Coordinates of C-alpha atoms in Angstrom, one line a residue:
Chain X
X1 CA 184.5 -1.6 -68.5
X2 CA 185.0 -0.9 -72.2
X3 CA 185.5 2.6 -73.4
X4 CA 183.8 3.0 -76.8
X5 CA 184.4 5.8 -79.2
X6 CA 181.0 6.9 -80.7
X7 CA 181.8 8.1 -84.2
X8 CA 178.9 10.6 -84.2
X9 CA 179.5 12.1 -80.7
X10 CA 183.2 11.8 -81.4
X11 CA 184.3 10.9 -77.9
X12 CA 185.2 7.8 -75.9
X13 CA 182.3 6.9 -73.6
X14 CA 181.6 4.1 -71.0
X15 CA 180.2 0.8 -72.2
X16 CA 177.0 1.5 -70.1
X17 CA 175.9 4.0 -72.7
X18 CA 176.0 1.4 -75.5
X19 CA 174.0 -1.7 -76.6
X20 CA 175.7 -4.4 -78.6
X21 CA 173.9 -5.3 -81.8
X22 CA 175.6 -8.4 -83.2
X23 CA 177.9 -9.0 -86.2
X24 CA 178.2 -6.2 -88.8
X25 CA 178.0 -6.3 -92.6
X26 CA 175.4 -9.0 -92.8
X27 CA 173.2 -7.8 -95.6
X28 CA 169.6 -8.9 -95.8
X29 CA 169.2 -10.9 -99.1
X30 CA 167.9 -8.7 -102.0
X31 CA 165.6 -11.4 -103.2
X32 CA 164.5 -13.4 -100.1
X33 CA 162.1 -15.8 -101.9
X34 CA 164.9 -17.0 -104.1
X35 CA 167.0 -18.3 -101.1
X36 CA 167.5 -22.0 -100.4
X37 CA 167.1 -23.3 -96.8
X38 CA 170.9 -23.5 -96.5
X39 CA 171.2 -19.8 -97.5
X40 CA 168.6 -18.8 -95.0
X41 CA 170.5 -20.7 -92.3
X42 CA 173.7 -18.9 -93.2
X43 CA 172.0 -15.5 -93.2
X44 CA 170.0 -16.0 -90.0
X45 CA 172.2 -18.2 -87.8
X46 CA 175.8 -18.7 -89.0
X47 CA 178.2 -16.2 -87.5
X48 CA 181.9 -15.8 -87.9
X49 CA 182.6 -15.8 -84.1
X50 CA 186.3 -15.2 -84.5
X51 CA 189.0 -15.5 -81.9
X52 CA 190.6 -12.3 -83.2
X53 CA 189.2 -9.3 -85.1
X54 CA 185.4 -9.0 -85.1
X55 CA 183.3 -6.6 -87.1
X56 CA 180.3 -5.7 -85.0
X57 CA 177.4 -3.3 -84.6
X58 CA 176.9 -1.1 -81.6
X59 CA 174.2 1.4 -80.7
X60 CA 174.8 4.5 -78.6
X61 CA 171.4 3.8 -76.9
X62 CA 171.9 6.1 -73.9
X63 CA 173.4 8.9 -76.0
X64 CA 172.7 9.8 -79.6
X65 CA 170.8 6.5 -80.1
X66 CA 172.4 5.9 -83.5
X67 CA 173.9 2.6 -84.8
X68 CA 177.6 2.4 -85.8
X69 CA 180.1 -0.3 -86.6
X70 CA 183.3 -1.3 -84.8
X71 CA 186.3 -3.5 -85.2
X72 CA 187.3 -5.2 -81.9
X73 CA 189.9 -7.8 -81.0
X74 CA 187.9 -10.5 -79.1
X75 CA 190.7 -11.7 -76.8
X76 CA 191.9 -8.4 -75.5
X77 CA 188.5 -6.6 -76.1
X78 CA 190.5 -3.7 -77.6
X79 CA 188.7 -1.6 -80.2
X80 CA 190.7 -0.9 -83.4
X81 CA 188.2 1.4 -85.0
X82 CA 184.6 2.6 -84.9
X83 CA 182.9 4.0 -87.9
X84 CA 179.5 5.2 -89.0
X85 CA 176.9 2.8 -90.2
X86 CA 176.8 2.5 -94.0
X87 CA 180.5 3.0 -94.5
X88 CA 182.2 0.1 -96.3
X89 CA 184.0 -2.7 -94.3
X90 CA 187.5 -1.4 -93.6
X91 CA 190.6 -3.3 -94.8
X92 CA 191.8 -5.3 -91.8
X93 CA 195.3 -5.6 -93.0
X94 CA 195.7 -1.8 -93.1
X95 CA 194.3 -1.4 -89.6
X96 CA 196.6 -4.0 -88.0
X97 CA 199.7 -3.2 -90.2
X98 CA 199.4 -6.7 -91.8
X99 CA 199.3 -8.6 -88.5
X100 CA 195.7 -9.7 -88.7
Chain I
X1 CA 192.5 -47.8 -59.8
X2 CA 192.1 -47.5 -56.0
X3 CA 188.6 -48.4 -54.9
X4 CA 187.5 -45.9 -52.3
X5 CA 185.6 -47.3 -49.4
X6 CA 185.0 -46.8 -45.7
X7 CA 187.4 -49.6 -44.9
X8 CA 190.0 -47.9 -47.1
X9 CA 189.5 -44.6 -45.3
X10 CA 190.1 -46.3 -41.9
X11 CA 193.2 -48.1 -43.2
X12 CA 194.6 -44.8 -44.6
X13 CA 194.0 -43.1 -41.2
X14 CA 195.9 -45.8 -39.4
X15 CA 198.8 -46.0 -41.8
X16 CA 199.6 -42.3 -41.9
X17 CA 197.8 -41.5 -45.2
X18 CA 200.7 -43.0 -47.2
X19 CA 198.5 -45.0 -49.5
X20 CA 197.7 -42.1 -51.9
X21 CA 198.7 -42.5 -55.5
X22 CA 198.0 -40.3 -58.6
X23 CA 194.4 -40.9 -59.6
X24 CA 195.2 -40.9 -63.4
X25 CA 198.5 -40.8 -65.3
X26 CA 199.5 -37.7 -67.2
X27 CA 199.6 -39.4 -70.6
X28 CA 201.7 -38.6 -73.7
X29 CA 200.0 -39.0 -77.1
X30 CA 200.3 -42.2 -79.1
X31 CA 200.6 -42.1 -82.9
X32 CA 196.9 -42.8 -83.3
X33 CA 193.6 -43.6 -81.6
X34 CA 190.1 -44.9 -82.5
X35 CA 188.6 -41.8 -81.0
X36 CA 190.1 -38.4 -80.2
X37 CA 188.0 -36.1 -78.0
X38 CA 189.0 -32.4 -78.1
X39 CA 188.3 -30.8 -74.7
X40 CA 188.9 -32.4 -71.3
X41 CA 186.0 -30.8 -69.5
X42 CA 183.2 -32.7 -67.8
X43 CA 181.5 -33.3 -71.2
X44 CA 184.6 -34.6 -73.0
X45 CA 185.9 -36.8 -70.1
X46 CA 182.4 -38.1 -69.5
X47 CA 182.0 -39.1 -73.1
X48 CA 185.4 -40.9 -72.9
X49 CA 184.2 -42.6 -69.8
X50 CA 181.0 -43.9 -71.3
X51 CA 182.7 -44.8 -74.5
X52 CA 185.0 -47.1 -72.5
X53 CA 182.5 -48.4 -70.1
X54 CA 179.3 -48.9 -72.2
X55 CA 180.7 -49.3 -75.7
X56 CA 184.0 -51.0 -75.1
X57 CA 186.0 -48.4 -77.0
X58 CA 189.1 -47.8 -74.9
X59 CA 191.6 -46.7 -77.5
X60 CA 190.6 -43.1 -76.8
X61 CA 192.5 -39.9 -76.1
X62 CA 191.0 -36.8 -74.5
X63 CA 193.1 -33.7 -75.4
X64 CA 193.0 -30.3 -73.8
X65 CA 194.9 -27.1 -74.4
X66 CA 195.0 -26.5 -70.6
X67 CA 194.5 -28.7 -67.6
X68 CA 191.5 -31.0 -67.3
X69 CA 188.4 -29.3 -65.9
X70 CA 190.1 -25.9 -66.2
X71 CA 187.6 -24.4 -68.5
X72 CA 183.9 -23.9 -68.0
X73 CA 183.8 -27.1 -65.9
X74 CA 185.7 -25.3 -63.2
X75 CA 184.1 -21.9 -63.7
X76 CA 180.4 -22.5 -63.5
X77 CA 178.1 -22.0 -60.5
X78 CA 177.4 -25.8 -60.3
X79 CA 173.6 -25.5 -60.5
X80 CA 171.8 -28.7 -61.6
X81 CA 168.1 -28.7 -62.6
X82 CA 165.9 -30.1 -65.4
X83 CA 162.7 -28.0 -65.4
X84 CA 162.9 -27.0 -69.0
X85 CA 159.8 -26.2 -71.0
X86 CA 160.1 -28.2 -74.2
X87 CA 159.7 -32.0 -74.4
X88 CA 163.1 -32.5 -76.1
X89 CA 165.0 -30.4 -73.4
X90 CA 163.0 -32.0 -70.5
X91 CA 164.0 -35.5 -71.7
X92 CA 167.7 -34.6 -72.1
X93 CA 168.1 -32.7 -68.8
X94 CA 166.0 -35.2 -66.9
X95 CA 168.2 -38.0 -68.3
X96 CA 171.2 -36.1 -66.9
X97 CA 169.5 -35.6 -63.6
X98 CA 168.8 -39.4 -63.4
X99 CA 172.5 -40.0 -63.9
X100 CA 173.5 -37.3 -61.4
X101 CA 171.6 -39.1 -58.7
X102 CA 173.8 -42.2 -58.9
X103 CA 177.0 -40.6 -60.2
X104 CA 179.0 -40.8 -57.0
X105 CA 178.3 -44.5 -56.8
X106 CA 178.8 -45.0 -60.5
X107 CA 182.3 -43.3 -60.4
X108 CA 183.2 -44.4 -56.9
X109 CA 184.1 -40.8 -56.5
X110 CA 182.1 -38.3 -54.4
X111 CA 180.8 -35.6 -56.7
X112 CA 178.8 -34.1 -53.7
X113 CA 175.5 -34.0 -55.6
X114 CA 173.2 -32.2 -53.2
X115 CA 169.5 -32.1 -53.9
X116 CA 168.9 -28.9 -52.0
X117 CA 166.2 -27.6 -54.4
X118 CA 166.2 -24.8 -57.0
X119 CA 163.8 -22.0 -56.5
X120 CA 163.0 -19.7 -59.5
X121 CA 161.5 -16.4 -58.4
X122 CA 158.6 -14.8 -60.2
X123 CA 158.7 -11.0 -59.8
X124 CA 155.8 -9.9 -62.1
X125 CA 152.6 -11.3 -63.6
X126 CA 154.4 -12.4 -66.7
X127 CA 156.9 -14.4 -64.6
X128 CA 154.0 -16.1 -62.7
X129 CA 152.2 -17.1 -65.9
X130 CA 155.4 -18.3 -67.6
X131 CA 156.6 -20.3 -64.6
X132 CA 153.2 -21.9 -64.0
X133 CA 153.2 -22.9 -67.7
X134 CA 156.6 -24.4 -67.1
X135 CA 155.3 -26.3 -64.0
X136 CA 152.4 -27.8 -65.9
X137 CA 154.6 -28.7 -68.9
X138 CA 157.1 -30.3 -66.6
X139 CA 154.5 -32.4 -64.8
X140 CA 153.2 -33.7 -68.1
X141 CA 156.8 -34.7 -68.9
X142 CA 157.2 -36.4 -65.5
X143 CA 159.7 -33.7 -64.5
X144 CA 159.6 -32.6 -60.8
X145 CA 158.6 -29.0 -60.5
X146 CA 156.0 -27.3 -58.3
X147 CA 154.5 -23.8 -57.7
X148 CA 155.0 -22.1 -54.4
X149 CA 153.3 -19.0 -53.1
X150 CA 155.5 -16.2 -51.8
X151 CA 155.0 -17.3 -48.2
X152 CA 155.9 -20.9 -49.1
X153 CA 159.0 -19.7 -50.9
X154 CA 160.0 -17.7 -47.8
X155 CA 159.5 -20.8 -45.6
X156 CA 161.7 -22.8 -48.0
X157 CA 164.4 -20.0 -48.2
X158 CA 164.3 -17.8 -45.1
X159 CA 166.7 -15.1 -46.3
X160 CA 164.3 -14.1 -49.0
X161 CA 162.7 -10.7 -48.8
X162 CA 159.0 -11.1 -49.8
X163 CA 157.7 -7.8 -48.4
X164 CA 155.3 -6.0 -50.8
X165 CA 157.5 -2.9 -50.8
X166 CA 160.6 -4.8 -52.0
X167 CA 162.3 -3.5 -55.1
X168 CA 161.7 -6.9 -56.8
X169 CA 158.5 -8.2 -55.2
X170 CA 158.2 -11.9 -55.0
X171 CA 154.8 -13.1 -56.3
X172 CA 155.7 -16.8 -56.1
X173 CA 158.3 -19.2 -57.2
X174 CA 158.8 -22.5 -59.1
X175 CA 160.6 -25.1 -57.0
X176 CA 162.3 -28.2 -58.3
X177 CA 163.1 -30.2 -55.2
X178 CA 165.2 -32.8 -57.1
X179 CA 167.5 -30.1 -58.4
X180 CA 170.6 -28.8 -56.6
X181 CA 174.3 -28.5 -56.9
X182 CA 177.4 -30.7 -57.2
X183 CA 181.1 -30.2 -56.8
X184 CA 182.2 -29.3 -60.3
X185 CA 185.9 -30.2 -60.1
X186 CA 185.0 -33.6 -58.7
X187 CA 182.9 -34.3 -61.7
X188 CA 185.8 -33.8 -64.0
X189 CA 188.2 -35.7 -61.7
X190 CA 185.7 -38.6 -61.2
X191 CA 185.2 -39.0 -65.0
X192 CA 188.9 -38.7 -65.7
X193 CA 189.8 -41.3 -63.1
X194 CA 187.1 -43.7 -64.4
X195 CA 188.2 -43.2 -68.0
X196 CA 191.9 -43.5 -67.3
X197 CA 191.4 -46.7 -65.4
X198 CA 189.7 -48.2 -68.5
X199 CA 192.7 -47.2 -70.7
X200 CA 191.8 -43.7 -71.9
X201 CA 194.7 -41.3 -72.4
X202 CA 194.2 -37.9 -70.9
X203 CA 196.6 -35.4 -72.6
X204 CA 196.8 -32.0 -71.0
X205 CA 198.5 -28.7 -72.0
X206 CA 198.3 -29.8 -75.7
X207 CA 196.4 -27.3 -77.9
X208 CA 194.6 -28.8 -80.9
X209 CA 195.5 -26.5 -83.7
X210 CA 193.6 -28.1 -86.6
X211 CA 191.4 -31.0 -87.6
X212 CA 192.7 -32.9 -90.6
X213 CA 190.6 -34.5 -93.3
X214 CA 191.5 -37.0 -96.0
X215 CA 190.8 -36.7 -99.8
X216 CA 187.5 -38.4 -99.3
X217 CA 186.5 -35.7 -96.7
X218 CA 186.7 -38.1 -93.7
X219 CA 188.6 -37.0 -90.7
X220 CA 192.1 -38.4 -90.4
X221 CA 193.2 -36.9 -87.1
X222 CA 194.2 -33.7 -85.3
X223 CA 197.2 -31.4 -85.5
X224 CA 198.4 -30.6 -81.9
X225 CA 201.2 -28.8 -80.2
X226 CA 202.7 -32.3 -79.7
X227 CA 202.4 -33.2 -83.4
X228 CA 199.9 -35.0 -85.5
X229 CA 197.6 -37.6 -83.9
X230 CA 195.7 -39.9 -86.2
X231 CA 192.2 -40.7 -85.3
X232 CA 189.3 -42.7 -86.9
X233 CA 186.8 -40.4 -85.2
X234 CA 187.2 -37.0 -83.7
X235 CA 184.7 -35.6 -81.2
X236 CA 184.8 -31.9 -80.4
X237 CA 183.6 -30.8 -76.9
X238 CA 185.4 -27.5 -76.6
X239 CA 182.6 -25.2 -75.3
X240 CA 183.4 -21.5 -76.1
X241 CA 186.2 -22.4 -78.5
X242 CA 184.2 -25.0 -80.5
X243 CA 183.7 -22.7 -83.5
X244 CA 187.4 -22.0 -83.7
X245 CA 188.3 -25.7 -83.7
X246 CA 185.5 -26.7 -86.0
X247 CA 186.4 -24.0 -88.6
X248 CA 189.7 -25.9 -89.2
X249 CA 187.6 -28.8 -90.5
X250 CA 185.6 -26.4 -92.7
X251 CA 182.4 -26.6 -90.5
X252 CA 180.7 -23.4 -89.7
X253 CA 178.5 -23.4 -86.7
X254 CA 175.6 -21.2 -85.5
X255 CA 177.5 -20.2 -82.4
X256 CA 178.6 -17.0 -80.7
X257 CA 181.0 -17.0 -77.7
X258 CA 180.3 -14.7 -74.8
X259 CA 181.9 -14.3 -71.4
X260 CA 179.8 -15.5 -68.5
X261 CA 180.8 -14.3 -65.1
X262 CA 180.5 -15.7 -61.6
X263 CA 181.8 -14.6 -58.2
X264 CA 182.1 -15.9 -54.7
X265 CA 181.9 -14.1 -51.3
X266 CA 184.0 -14.6 -48.2
X267 CA 183.0 -17.9 -46.5
X268 CA 180.4 -17.8 -43.8
X269 CA 178.5 -20.3 -41.7
X270 CA 175.5 -22.1 -43.4
X271 CA 173.0 -19.4 -44.1
X272 CA 171.5 -20.3 -47.4
X273 CA 169.6 -23.6 -47.8
X274 CA 168.9 -23.9 -51.5
X275 CA 169.6 -22.4 -54.9
X276 CA 167.7 -19.3 -55.9
X277 CA 167.5 -18.0 -59.5
X278 CA 165.8 -14.9 -60.6
X279 CA 165.5 -14.7 -64.4
X280 CA 164.0 -11.3 -64.5
X281 CA 166.8 -9.6 -62.6
X282 CA 169.5 -11.9 -63.9
X283 CA 171.0 -13.3 -60.7
X284 CA 171.4 -16.7 -59.2
X285 CA 172.9 -17.7 -55.8
X286 CA 173.7 -20.6 -53.6
X287 CA 176.1 -21.4 -50.8
X288 CA 179.0 -23.8 -51.4
X289 CA 179.9 -26.4 -48.8
X290 CA 183.0 -24.3 -48.0
X291 CA 180.6 -21.5 -47.0
X292 CA 181.1 -19.1 -49.9
X293 CA 178.1 -17.6 -51.5
X294 CA 178.3 -18.6 -55.2
X295 CA 176.8 -15.9 -57.4
X296 CA 176.2 -16.0 -61.1
X297 CA 174.9 -13.4 -63.6
X298 CA 174.0 -13.2 -67.3
X299 CA 176.5 -13.1 -70.2
X300 CA 178.2 -10.0 -71.3
X301 CA 176.5 -8.5 -74.3
X302 CA 179.4 -8.7 -76.7
X303 CA 181.2 -11.7 -78.3
X304 CA 184.5 -12.2 -76.5
X305 CA 187.2 -14.8 -75.7
X306 CA 188.6 -12.8 -72.8
X307 CA 187.6 -15.1 -69.9
X308 CA 187.2 -11.9 -67.8
X309 CA 184.0 -10.0 -68.6
X310 CA 183.0 -6.5 -67.6
X311 CA 182.3 -5.1 -64.2
X312 CA 178.9 -3.4 -65.0
X313 CA 177.3 -6.8 -65.1
X314 CA 178.7 -7.8 -61.7
X315 CA 177.5 -4.5 -60.3
X316 CA 174.0 -5.1 -61.7
X317 CA 173.9 -8.7 -60.4
X318 CA 175.0 -7.8 -56.9
X319 CA 172.5 -4.9 -56.8
X320 CA 169.8 -7.4 -57.4
X321 CA 171.1 -9.9 -54.9
X322 CA 171.2 -7.2 -52.2
X323 CA 167.6 -6.2 -52.9
X324 CA 166.3 -9.7 -52.9
X325 CA 168.4 -10.8 -49.9
X326 CA 169.0 -7.7 -47.7
X327 CA 170.8 -9.9 -45.2
X328 CA 173.8 -10.1 -47.7
X329 CA 174.3 -6.3 -48.0
X330 CA 177.4 -6.4 -45.9
X331 CA 179.0 -9.5 -47.4
X332 CA 182.4 -9.0 -49.0
X333 CA 183.1 -10.5 -52.4
X334 CA 186.4 -12.4 -52.8
X335 CA 186.9 -13.4 -56.4
X336 CA 185.2 -13.1 -59.8
X337 CA 186.0 -14.8 -63.1
X338 CA 184.6 -15.4 -66.5
X339 CA 184.2 -18.4 -68.7
X340 CA 183.6 -18.4 -72.5
X341 CA 180.2 -19.9 -73.3
X342 CA 179.0 -20.9 -76.8
X343 CA 175.5 -19.7 -77.4
X344 CA 173.2 -21.0 -80.1
X345 CA 170.3 -18.9 -81.6
X346 CA 167.7 -21.1 -79.9
X347 CA 169.7 -21.5 -76.7
X348 CA 169.6 -25.3 -77.0
X349 CA 172.7 -27.5 -77.5
X350 CA 174.0 -29.2 -80.6
X351 CA 174.9 -32.8 -79.9
X352 CA 175.6 -35.2 -82.7
X353 CA 177.0 -35.8 -86.2
X354 CA 178.3 -33.1 -88.5
X355 CA 178.4 -33.0 -92.3
X356 CA 182.0 -34.3 -92.1
X357 CA 182.2 -38.1 -91.8
X358 CA 183.8 -39.2 -88.5
X359 CA 183.5 -35.8 -86.9
X360 CA 181.1 -35.3 -84.0
X361 CA 180.3 -32.2 -82.0
X362 CA 178.8 -31.5 -78.6
X363 CA 178.5 -27.7 -78.2
X364 CA 176.1 -24.8 -77.8
X365 CA 175.4 -25.4 -74.1
X366 CA 175.6 -21.7 -73.6
X367 CA 175.2 -20.7 -70.0
X368 CA 173.9 -24.1 -68.7
X369 CA 176.1 -26.9 -69.7
X370 CA 177.2 -28.1 -66.3
X371 CA 173.8 -29.5 -65.3
X372 CA 173.7 -31.6 -68.5
X373 CA 177.2 -33.1 -68.1
X374 CA 176.3 -36.8 -67.5
X375 CA 173.4 -36.8 -69.9
X376 CA 175.2 -35.0 -72.7
X377 CA 178.3 -37.2 -72.2
X378 CA 176.3 -40.4 -72.1
X379 CA 174.3 -39.8 -75.2
X380 CA 177.3 -38.2 -77.1
X381 CA 179.3 -41.4 -76.4
X382 CA 176.4 -43.4 -77.9
X383 CA 176.5 -41.2 -81.1
X384 CA 180.3 -41.5 -81.4
X385 CA 180.3 -45.3 -80.9
X386 CA 177.3 -46.1 -83.2
X387 CA 177.6 -43.2 -85.6
X388 CA 173.9 -42.5 -85.1
X389 CA 171.9 -40.2 -82.8
X390 CA 170.7 -41.5 -79.4
X391 CA 166.9 -41.2 -79.1
X392 CA 167.4 -38.4 -76.5
X393 CA 169.9 -36.3 -78.4
X394 CA 168.4 -36.9 -81.8
X395 CA 166.4 -33.6 -81.8
X396 CA 169.6 -31.6 -81.0
X397 CA 171.1 -31.8 -84.5
X398 CA 173.0 -29.2 -86.4
X399 CA 170.4 -29.6 -89.2
X400 CA 167.6 -28.0 -87.2
X401 CA 169.0 -24.6 -88.2
X402 CA 168.3 -25.5 -91.8
X403 CA 165.0 -27.3 -91.4
X404 CA 163.7 -24.7 -88.9
X405 CA 162.9 -27.3 -86.2
X406 CA 164.4 -25.2 -83.4
X407 CA 164.1 -26.1 -79.7
X408 CA 163.4 -22.6 -78.7
X409 CA 164.4 -22.4 -75.1
X410 CA 165.5 -18.9 -75.9
X411 CA 161.9 -17.9 -76.2
X412 CA 160.9 -20.1 -73.2
X413 CA 163.4 -18.7 -70.7
X414 CA 165.1 -15.8 -72.5
X415 CA 167.9 -15.7 -70.0
X416 CA 169.9 -17.6 -67.3
X417 CA 169.8 -21.3 -68.0

């Protein structure tokens, strides 16, 4: 079971309290009608799916119910960082000491 | 290649079983091939087999980072069925089922395909309506599927609890009698043996680190742990790791990789006659010929390459199994494991060409790739050989995510394929 640190409740809590909500930092296009079919495909369907560090959204559904973002290593499933929604994407090199 | 037969069994018995030889050689890579297939699971080995047998292309290598059949081919719950809602899926999976029926004869290798029937339980009114729609759609497509009342389902599968007070009441079930299970390892071994006998090199423990492209954009070969291997065509069939491999060729795919878990109980005497799936409560179960109950669940909710998966899902699945089959409440579970499955947004596979000339991909099978093994391999080999889609895999293109012509089995089934 994953232990996930909710940045709002500020404590590590069991995975059962959380719902995964997909890749993070995918911004909805500002002018949707201007997008080509390829750009819509990239926005809707293409995901980075890395074997390594993944930026992702979680929701503390059975707790404070708020969305937040996380950086997790997808082979070990270890969380490097969780941070509030709306905060900028953290610099991966700083988090991993350059070993990303 | 040794031809297995009854006479050969008798001869072996009388001569102290000294006739056994390796079924395929452990090949080392040559400098170049006509076709390199990345991933030696059922799909990749099957494609090599059909390339050699039906298209006369034998200068082929199948390369795997581990041992053959050691990925999802050896980790699934071996369920085979074809009762999918949409026409495109019905054709593809029923083509696979047609091939399954004669596969042991075709390969001269017993894949233990057992048409024991797959029963899909309906627990609420929505399930009933949805499954009856599936049954009608399947019948229009010539796919075997029938509706059973709860009592008929109980007759077909006696351990089932159909009492009205059950936690998950059974209101009926869809039964595909032609569906069943097969021995997953034997499928990989049978295809490997058949392909190797026709000259295909099977290279194990050799990770492919990158796909190389020439100045004109065409593939030139693959970089591996054993050096560069040139190839006129490269076909990727790497399940959960497909997006990692394809990224090295500059192709981004609409895939996400999730762990899918399964577990087996201690072996017991034959107690469970068929396969039962329950989409609403996320559990499926059958009994292997060894006697173990083989139990599968849904995917974990998060993207991962860990091949483990989390315990909460196992707990949820077993809770459901114990409610639906109270007889199993005291069974002990022996082992659990995870495989990494590549899931597409519409839960249908991608089989065919890519924007890169000479590069082909067979991926996105998500939680249900095993059942499609012969059909996917057969049509994929066609596409590799002729550089054009097979009529059956033609709708399963990568372009459908641009054009919007999705094959939305995600909406049709939502879970457990």
